Amino acid sequence: MNDLLSRSALKRNVKDLFKGNWITAIKANIVQIIIGFFGGITISGAMIGISLIVSRRHFMYTTNDRYSGHSGFGGGNSAMSFVFQAVLTFIIVGAQFGLLDWLHDHTKAPEFKTSFQIFTRNKFIPALAMYLFQWIFIFGWTLLFVIPGIIKRFSYSQTYFLYKAASDRGISDQFEYYDYVTFSRRLMDGNKGRLFVLNLSLIGWLLLSIVSLGIGFIWFVPYQNAIYSEFFRDLADKQGSQKVPEIFGKVETD
């Protein structure tokens, strides 16, 4: 259980896969890239014109004062933000599923539609249920203190991957949706620090993507998603049968 790949090895495997195949990788992540591109422009613009942003917020504040009787305004924004985060998460998960298959079998290259696979009939309800369970658990821990909430995000980070592993083995219907959150917590026991440091090692790429007005996201998004997929693949191969025998201890069915 101690022969997990190093950060450099994980990144090297992804770079080897993407060598000569960057167009394929970008195509499978294009939606998230576009969102990151506009986000990068927004952040860069904020860094340059902070005074304009402050002025705009003051205007919005005074405008909202005029309509303070409409008590549902803030709640509507929160609901829309929740939906947006859920949709973006499902797009990212879809891309990561495709990249995971590609890492397993280099002949299974992902396509543009790969990012939208979660929005199919047999995957959407499970993904939505797991998203809600994670949100509830993380929100509950965050109420206690911010740090426990952050730690739980790492604990639950493999939830969707574990559901895919069970689905690929034809046993996903043997478990409740919240079981996958529990499985993730068990698989990440002793590995949360590894994932945290892996995230830190990508900060330079993220900052470069932002200061380049979002252009860097063209390469950063596929690279990051593939590294997370490779992290799970290595973790499942090396520790899956010991920590989550319910999934990895079972024989795959045809």
Tab-separated table of C-alpha atoms in Angstrom:
chain	number	residue	atom	x	y	z
A	1	MET	CA	0.000	0.000	0.000
A	2	ASN	CA	3.037	2.258	0.085
A	3	ASP	CA	4.021	2.061	-3.595
A	4	LEU	CA	1.747	4.832	-4.819
A	5	LEU	CA	3.034	6.930	-7.690
A	6	SER	CA	4.782	10.191	-6.878
A	7	ARG	CA	3.407	13.532	-8.070
A	8	SER	CA	6.009	13.686	-10.816
A	9	ALA	CA	5.097	10.171	-11.972
A	10	LEU	CA	1.391	11.026	-12.093
A	11	LYS	CA	2.132	14.116	-14.154
A	12	ARG	CA	4.533	12.239	-16.411
A	13	ASN	CA	1.887	9.620	-17.215
A	14	VAL	CA	-0.549	12.365	-18.205
A	15	LYS	CA	2.020	14.181	-20.326
A	16	ASP	CA	2.904	10.923	-22.082
A	17	LEU	CA	-0.780	10.326	-22.852
A	18	PHE	CA	-1.294	13.869	-24.134
A	19	LYS	CA	1.846	13.872	-26.285
A	20	GLY	CA	0.548	14.312	-29.812
A	21	ASN	CA	-3.040	14.155	-28.497
A	22	TRP	CA	-3.575	17.597	-27.012
A	23	ILE	CA	-6.383	18.412	-29.459
A	24	THR	CA	-8.309	15.372	-28.251
A	25	ALA	CA	-7.730	16.340	-24.615
A	26	ILE	CA	-8.811	19.933	-25.220
A	27	LYS	CA	-11.917	18.887	-27.144
A	28	ALA	CA	-13.079	16.689	-24.248
A	29	ASN	CA	-12.688	19.608	-21.802
A	30	ILE	CA	-13.758	22.497	-24.002
A	31	VAL	CA	-16.768	23.588	-21.920
A	32	GLN	CA	-14.734	23.946	-18.731
A	33	ILE	CA	-11.971	25.643	-20.721
A	34	ILE	CA	-14.406	28.269	-22.012
A	35	ILE	CA	-15.700	28.922	-18.495
A	36	GLY	CA	-12.134	29.172	-17.213
A	37	PHE	CA	-11.237	31.505	-20.082
A	38	PHE	CA	-13.939	34.008	-19.188
A	39	GLY	CA	-13.151	33.555	-15.513
A	40	GLY	CA	-9.515	34.368	-16.207
A	41	ILE	CA	-10.484	37.509	-18.078
A	42	THR	CA	-12.763	38.546	-15.226
A	43	ILE	CA	-10.135	38.002	-12.544
A	44	SER	CA	-7.445	39.754	-14.555
A	45	GLY	CA	-9.786	42.656	-15.185
A	46	ALA	CA	-10.536	42.863	-11.481
A	47	MET	CA	-6.831	42.986	-10.690
A	48	ILE	CA	-6.363	45.851	-13.154
A	49	GLY	CA	-9.529	47.857	-12.490
A	50	ILE	CA	-10.354	47.216	-8.835
A	51	SER	CA	-11.655	50.741	-8.365
A	52	LEU	CA	-14.276	50.201	-11.081
A	53	ILE	CA	-15.419	47.002	-9.409
A	54	VAL	CA	-15.815	48.796	-6.083
A	55	SER	CA	-17.851	51.513	-7.756
A	56	ARG	CA	-20.076	48.948	-9.442
A	57	ARG	CA	-20.699	47.132	-6.160
A	58	HIS	CA	-21.657	50.437	-4.527
A	59	PHE	CA	-24.148	51.059	-7.331
A	60	MET	CA	-25.634	47.569	-6.937
A	61	TYR	CA	-25.907	48.123	-3.181
A	62	THR	CA	-27.809	51.368	-3.555
A	63	THR	CA	-30.010	49.857	-6.273
A	64	ASN	CA	-30.832	46.858	-4.109
A	65	ASP	CA	-31.768	49.255	-1.298
A	66	ARG	CA	-34.556	50.596	-3.487
A	67	TYR	CA	-35.967	47.103	-3.857
A	68	SER	CA	-35.230	45.886	-0.341
A	69	GLY	CA	-38.858	44.831	0.032
A	70	HIS	CA	-38.241	41.943	-2.384
A	71	SER	CA	-36.976	39.441	0.189
A	72	GLY	CA	-36.397	36.631	-2.337
A	73	PHE	CA	-33.658	38.413	-4.301
A	74	GLY	CA	-30.692	37.004	-2.400
A	75	GLY	CA	-32.245	33.549	-2.158
A	76	GLY	CA	-32.740	33.447	-5.916
A	77	ASN	CA	-29.090	34.277	-6.494
A	78	SER	CA	-28.042	31.548	-4.064
A	79	ALA	CA	-30.258	29.010	-5.814
A	80	MET	CA	-28.864	29.933	-9.223
A	81	SER	CA	-25.318	29.688	-7.874
A	82	PHE	CA	-26.087	26.238	-6.456
A	83	VAL	CA	-27.474	25.044	-9.792
A	84	PHE	CA	-24.525	26.491	-11.710
A	85	GLN	CA	-22.034	24.778	-9.394
A	86	ALA	CA	-23.877	21.474	-9.769
A	87	VAL	CA	-23.963	21.692	-13.572
A	88	LEU	CA	-20.279	22.653	-13.734
A	89	THR	CA	-19.398	19.777	-11.397
A	90	PHE	CA	-21.242	17.291	-13.621
A	91	ILE	CA	-19.440	18.597	-16.719
A	92	ILE	CA	-16.071	18.231	-14.969
A	93	VAL	CA	-16.943	14.737	-13.729
A	94	GLY	CA	-18.004	13.711	-17.238
A	95	ALA	CA	-14.672	14.881	-18.648
A	96	GLN	CA	-12.751	13.128	-15.875
A	97	PHE	CA	-14.632	9.876	-16.526
A	98	GLY	CA	-13.601	10.055	-20.166
A	99	LEU	CA	-9.993	10.804	-19.254
A	100	LEU	CA	-9.976	7.911	-16.779
A	101	ASP	CA	-11.112	5.511	-19.505
A	102	TRP	CA	-8.419	6.939	-21.782
A	103	LEU	CA	-5.757	6.399	-19.132
A	104	HIS	CA	-6.933	2.798	-18.702
A	105	ASP	CA	-7.032	2.149	-22.449
A	106	HIS	CA	-5.208	4.525	-24.781
A	107	THR	CA	-7.495	3.518	-27.667
A	108	LYS	CA	-10.556	4.948	-25.867
A	109	ALA	CA	-10.003	8.611	-26.670
A	110	PRO	CA	-12.685	10.944	-25.257
A	111	GLU	CA	-14.878	13.105	-27.472
A	112	PHE	CA	-16.621	16.449	-27.105
A	113	LYS	CA	-19.822	14.774	-25.907
A	114	THR	CA	-17.878	12.989	-23.165
A	115	SER	CA	-18.239	16.027	-20.903
A	116	PHE	CA	-22.023	15.692	-21.032
A	117	GLN	CA	-22.297	11.992	-20.216
A	118	ILE	CA	-23.556	12.708	-16.683
A	119	PHE	CA	-26.670	14.310	-18.163
A	120	THR	CA	-27.900	10.962	-19.481
A	121	ARG	CA	-30.858	9.192	-17.905
A	122	ASN	CA	-28.889	6.475	-16.100
A	123	LYS	CA	-26.218	8.794	-14.654
A	124	PHE	CA	-27.900	12.076	-13.795
A	125	ILE	CA	-29.978	10.959	-10.793
A	126	PRO	CA	-27.045	9.130	-9.124
A	127	ALA	CA	-24.737	12.110	-9.734
A	128	LEU	CA	-27.298	14.570	-8.380
A	129	ALA	CA	-27.917	12.436	-5.291
A	130	MET	CA	-24.197	12.117	-4.571
A	131	TYR	CA	-23.728	15.855	-5.123
A	132	LEU	CA	-26.481	16.634	-2.597
A	133	PHE	CA	-25.123	14.215	-0.008
A	134	GLN	CA	-21.640	15.720	-0.314
A	135	TRP	CA	-23.035	19.244	-0.083
A	136	ILE	CA	-25.012	18.412	3.051
A	137	PHE	CA	-22.092	16.682	4.759
A	138	ILE	CA	-19.557	19.388	3.864
A	139	PHE	CA	-21.966	22.159	4.852
A	140	GLY	CA	-22.536	20.475	8.197
A	141	TRP	CA	-18.814	20.170	8.893
A	142	THR	CA	-18.225	23.765	7.778
A	143	LEU	CA	-20.753	24.968	10.347
A	144	LEU	CA	-18.429	23.612	13.021
A	145	PHE	CA	-15.361	25.286	11.544
A	146	VAL	CA	-13.956	26.064	8.102
A	147	ILE	CA	-10.998	23.667	8.290
A	148	PRO	CA	-13.077	20.491	8.862
A	149	GLY	CA	-15.175	21.446	5.839
A	150	ILE	CA	-12.067	21.744	3.669
A	151	ILE	CA	-10.734	18.417	4.928
A	152	LYS	CA	-14.034	16.721	4.121
A	153	ARG	CA	-13.857	18.030	0.571
A	154	PHE	CA	-10.685	16.006	0.154
A	155	SER	CA	-12.260	13.028	1.920
A	156	TYR	CA	-15.208	12.974	-0.476
A	157	SER	CA	-13.218	13.820	-3.618
A	158	GLN	CA	-13.292	10.275	-5.027
A	159	THR	CA	-17.061	9.766	-4.702
A	160	TYR	CA	-17.914	9.991	-8.408
A	161	PHE	CA	-14.902	7.930	-9.458
A	162	LEU	CA	-15.960	5.158	-7.084
A	163	TYR	CA	-19.465	5.194	-8.508
A	164	LYS	CA	-17.972	4.810	-11.980
A	165	ALA	CA	-15.816	1.910	-10.784
A	166	ALA	CA	-18.896	0.166	-9.400
A	167	SER	CA	-20.876	0.917	-12.579
A	168	ASP	CA	-18.114	-0.481	-14.782
A	169	ARG	CA	-18.272	-3.678	-12.705
A	170	GLY	CA	-22.047	-3.834	-12.953
A	171	ILE	CA	-22.582	-3.578	-9.186
A	172	SER	CA	-23.541	0.083	-8.695
A	173	ASP	CA	-27.146	-0.821	-7.862
A	174	GLN	CA	-25.978	-2.855	-4.866
A	175	PHE	CA	-25.182	0.302	-2.901
A	176	GLU	CA	-27.008	3.404	-1.751
A	177	TYR	CA	-25.810	6.702	-3.202
A	178	TYR	CA	-24.463	7.893	0.144
A	179	ASP	CA	-22.367	4.714	0.355
A	180	TYR	CA	-20.050	6.135	-2.297
A	181	VAL	CA	-19.344	9.125	-0.072
A	182	THR	CA	-18.394	6.690	2.689
A	183	PHE	CA	-16.255	4.648	0.296
A	184	SER	CA	-14.424	7.820	-0.739
A	185	ARG	CA	-13.735	8.720	2.874
A	186	ARG	CA	-12.236	5.280	3.450
A	187	LEU	CA	-10.166	5.326	0.261
A	188	MET	CA	-8.802	8.782	1.097
A	189	ASP	CA	-7.822	7.782	4.626
A	190	GLY	CA	-4.106	8.573	4.735
A	191	ASN	CA	-4.194	10.152	1.265
A	192	LYS	CA	-5.809	13.539	1.877
A	193	GLY	CA	-2.396	15.119	2.400
A	194	ARG	CA	-1.165	13.669	-0.900
A	195	LEU	CA	-4.069	15.197	-2.777
A	196	PHE	CA	-3.622	18.515	-0.961
A	197	VAL	CA	0.045	18.710	-1.954
A	198	LEU	CA	-0.866	17.659	-5.496
A	199	ASN	CA	-3.256	20.602	-5.629
A	200	LEU	CA	-0.556	22.941	-4.348
A	201	SER	CA	1.782	21.757	-7.103
A	202	LEU	CA	-0.756	22.944	-9.697
A	203	ILE	CA	-1.163	26.469	-8.320
A	204	GLY	CA	1.576	27.821	-10.577
A	205	TRP	CA	-0.293	26.546	-13.651
A	206	LEU	CA	-3.520	28.079	-12.326
A	207	LEU	CA	-1.959	31.502	-11.725
A	208	LEU	CA	-0.330	31.441	-15.156
A	209	SER	CA	-3.704	30.626	-16.703
A	210	ILE	CA	-5.316	33.578	-14.918
A	211	VAL	CA	-2.669	36.196	-15.739
A	212	SER	CA	-2.688	35.078	-19.385
A	213	LEU	CA	-6.292	36.323	-19.574
A	214	GLY	CA	-7.582	32.757	-19.468
A	215	ILE	CA	-5.587	31.468	-22.445
A	216	GLY	CA	-3.593	29.116	-20.236
A	217	PHE	CA	-6.772	27.256	-19.288
A	218	ILE	CA	-6.657	25.644	-22.737
A	219	TRP	CA	-3.835	23.466	-21.438
A	220	PHE	CA	-4.367	23.644	-17.686
A	221	VAL	CA	-7.930	22.274	-17.567
A	222	PRO	CA	-7.274	18.996	-19.448
A	223	TYR	CA	-3.976	18.551	-17.609
A	224	GLN	CA	-5.540	19.061	-14.177
A	225	ASN	CA	-8.525	16.802	-14.850
A	226	ALA	CA	-6.310	14.043	-16.197
A	227	ILE	CA	-3.992	14.250	-13.173
A	228	TYR	CA	-6.977	13.861	-10.826
A	229	SER	CA	-8.140	10.882	-12.887
A	230	GLU	CA	-4.685	9.318	-12.767
A	231	PHE	CA	-4.549	9.944	-9.014
A	232	PHE	CA	-7.711	7.880	-8.581
A	233	ARG	CA	-6.578	5.180	-10.999
A	234	ASP	CA	-3.340	4.683	-9.088
A	235	LEU	CA	-5.066	4.836	-5.699
A	236	ALA	CA	-7.744	2.337	-6.711
A	237	ASP	CA	-5.183	-0.056	-8.192
A	238	LYS	CA	-2.923	0.042	-5.155
A	239	GLN	CA	-5.350	0.415	-2.229
A	240	GLY	CA	-8.836	-0.211	-3.576
A	241	SER	CA	-9.109	-3.882	-2.658
A	242	GLN	CA	-7.963	-3.215	0.920
A	243	LYS	CA	-9.979	-0.076	1.642
A	244	VAL	CA	-13.076	-0.598	-0.492
A	245	PRO	CA	-13.414	-4.375	-0.971
A	246	GLU	CA	-17.136	-3.912	-1.621
A	247	ILE	CA	-16.190	-2.605	-5.071
A	248	PHE	CA	-12.651	-3.699	-5.854
A	249	GLY	CA	-12.871	-7.061	-4.134
A	250	LYS	CA	-15.670	-8.200	-6.420
A	251	VAL	CA	-15.196	-9.962	-9.721
A	252	GLU	CA	-16.111	-7.911	-12.738
A	253	THR	CA	-19.139	-9.117	-14.702
A	254	ASP	CA	-19.414	-9.217	-18.473
